[in-house]
mmCIF file of C-alpha atoms in Angstrom:
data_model
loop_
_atom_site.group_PDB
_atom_site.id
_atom_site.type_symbol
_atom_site.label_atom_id
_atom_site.label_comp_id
_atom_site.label_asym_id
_atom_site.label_seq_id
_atom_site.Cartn_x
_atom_site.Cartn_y
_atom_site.Cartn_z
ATOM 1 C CA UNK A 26 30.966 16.426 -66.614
ATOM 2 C CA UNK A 27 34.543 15.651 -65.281
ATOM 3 C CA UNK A 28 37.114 15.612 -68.019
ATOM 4 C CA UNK A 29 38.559 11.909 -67.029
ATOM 5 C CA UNK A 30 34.735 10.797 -67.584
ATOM 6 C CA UNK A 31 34.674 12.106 -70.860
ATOM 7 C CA UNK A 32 38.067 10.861 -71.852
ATOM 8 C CA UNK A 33 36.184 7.646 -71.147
ATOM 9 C CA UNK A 34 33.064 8.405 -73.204
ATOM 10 C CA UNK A 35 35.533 9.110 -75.758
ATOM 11 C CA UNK A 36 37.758 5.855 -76.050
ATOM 12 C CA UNK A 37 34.402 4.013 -75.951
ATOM 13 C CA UNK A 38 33.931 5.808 -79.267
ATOM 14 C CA UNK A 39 36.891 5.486 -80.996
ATOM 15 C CA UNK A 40 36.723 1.928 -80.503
ATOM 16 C CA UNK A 41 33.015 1.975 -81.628
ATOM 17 C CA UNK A 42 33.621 3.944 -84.896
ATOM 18 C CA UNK A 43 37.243 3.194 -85.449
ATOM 19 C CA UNK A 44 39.415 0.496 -86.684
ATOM 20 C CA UNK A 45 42.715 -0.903 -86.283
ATOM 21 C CA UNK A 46 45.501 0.286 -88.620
ATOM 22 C CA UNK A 47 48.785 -1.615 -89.445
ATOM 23 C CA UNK A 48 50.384 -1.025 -86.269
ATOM 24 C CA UNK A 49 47.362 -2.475 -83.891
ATOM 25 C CA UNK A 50 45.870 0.510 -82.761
ATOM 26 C CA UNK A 51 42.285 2.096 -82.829
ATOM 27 C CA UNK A 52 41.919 5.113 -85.515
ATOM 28 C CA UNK A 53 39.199 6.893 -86.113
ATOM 29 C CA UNK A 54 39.441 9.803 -88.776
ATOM 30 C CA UNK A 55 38.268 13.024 -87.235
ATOM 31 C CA UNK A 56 35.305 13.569 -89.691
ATOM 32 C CA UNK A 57 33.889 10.747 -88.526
ATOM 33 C CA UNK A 58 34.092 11.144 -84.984
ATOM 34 C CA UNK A 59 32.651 14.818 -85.605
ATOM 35 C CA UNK A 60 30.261 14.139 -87.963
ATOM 36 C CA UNK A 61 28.491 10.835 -85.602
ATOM 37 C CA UNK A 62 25.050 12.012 -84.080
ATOM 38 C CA UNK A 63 25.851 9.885 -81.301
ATOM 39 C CA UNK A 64 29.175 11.576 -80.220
ATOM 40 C CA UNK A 65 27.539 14.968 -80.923
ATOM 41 C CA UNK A 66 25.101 13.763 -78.416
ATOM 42 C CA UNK A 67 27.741 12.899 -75.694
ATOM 43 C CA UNK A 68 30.451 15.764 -75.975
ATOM 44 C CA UNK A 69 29.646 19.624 -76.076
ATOM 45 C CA UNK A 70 33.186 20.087 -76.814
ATOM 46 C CA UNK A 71 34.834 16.913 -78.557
ATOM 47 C CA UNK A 72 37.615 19.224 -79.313
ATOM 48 C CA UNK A 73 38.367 20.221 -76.376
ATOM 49 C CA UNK A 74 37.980 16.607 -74.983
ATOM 50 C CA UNK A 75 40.421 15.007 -78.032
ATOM 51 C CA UNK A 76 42.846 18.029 -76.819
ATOM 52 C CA UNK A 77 42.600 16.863 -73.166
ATOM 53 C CA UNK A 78 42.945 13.206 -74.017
ATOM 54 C CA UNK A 79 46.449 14.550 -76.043
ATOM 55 C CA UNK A 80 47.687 16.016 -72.704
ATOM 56 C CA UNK A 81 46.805 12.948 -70.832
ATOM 57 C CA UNK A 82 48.667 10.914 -73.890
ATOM 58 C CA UNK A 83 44.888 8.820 -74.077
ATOM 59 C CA UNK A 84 45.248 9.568 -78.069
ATOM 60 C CA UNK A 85 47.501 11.046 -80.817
ATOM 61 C CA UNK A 86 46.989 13.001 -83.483
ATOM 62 C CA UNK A 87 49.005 15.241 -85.977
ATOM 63 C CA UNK A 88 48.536 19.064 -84.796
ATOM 64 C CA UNK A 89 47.589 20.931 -81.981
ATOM 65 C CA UNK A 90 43.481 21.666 -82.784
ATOM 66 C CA UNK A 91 41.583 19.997 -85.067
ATOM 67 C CA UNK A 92 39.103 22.024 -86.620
ATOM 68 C CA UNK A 93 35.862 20.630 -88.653
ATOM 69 C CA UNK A 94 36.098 20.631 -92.098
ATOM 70 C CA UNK A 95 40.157 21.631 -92.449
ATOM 71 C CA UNK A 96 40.745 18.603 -90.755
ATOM 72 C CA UNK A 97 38.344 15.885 -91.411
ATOM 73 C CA UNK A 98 40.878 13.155 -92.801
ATOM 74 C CA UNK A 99 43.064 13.161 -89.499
ATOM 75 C CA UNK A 100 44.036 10.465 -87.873
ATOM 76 C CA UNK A 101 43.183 10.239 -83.996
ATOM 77 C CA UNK A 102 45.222 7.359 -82.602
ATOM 78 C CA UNK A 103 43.964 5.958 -79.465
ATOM 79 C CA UNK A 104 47.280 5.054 -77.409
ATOM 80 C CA UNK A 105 45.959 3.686 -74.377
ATOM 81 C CA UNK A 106 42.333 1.551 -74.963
#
């Protein structure tokens, strides 16, 4: 799978599981996105796809790799929808 495809597959989650927050924009905790059968489903790598999506400025969150467990209440911000 191309990486802008999955970027896609994975703003058509956030928006899914997330919700807006007081400025307007999607968030989605990252325990929640990690722990939904349905993402685990779509990405093999949803770390490495949230990273991507950084570097493309697609979403925002605090850190450079979020790992399960450590960092389960982080918010990912989607910038662009």
């Amino acid at each position: 799978m191309n990486v802008t495809h999955e970027i896609q597959l994975l703003v058509q989650e956030i928006n899914r599981l997330g919700s807006k927050n007081a400025d307007g924009q999607t968030s989605v905790k990252f325990g929640v996105l990690f722990n939904d059968d349905q993402c685990a489903n779509i990405f093999e790598a949803l770390v490495g796809t949230l990273k991507a999506a950084k570097k493309k400025k697609v979403v925002n969150f605090q850190g450079e790799l979020l790992l399960q467990g450590v960092h389960d209440n982080v918010d990912i911000i989607l910038l662009q929808e």
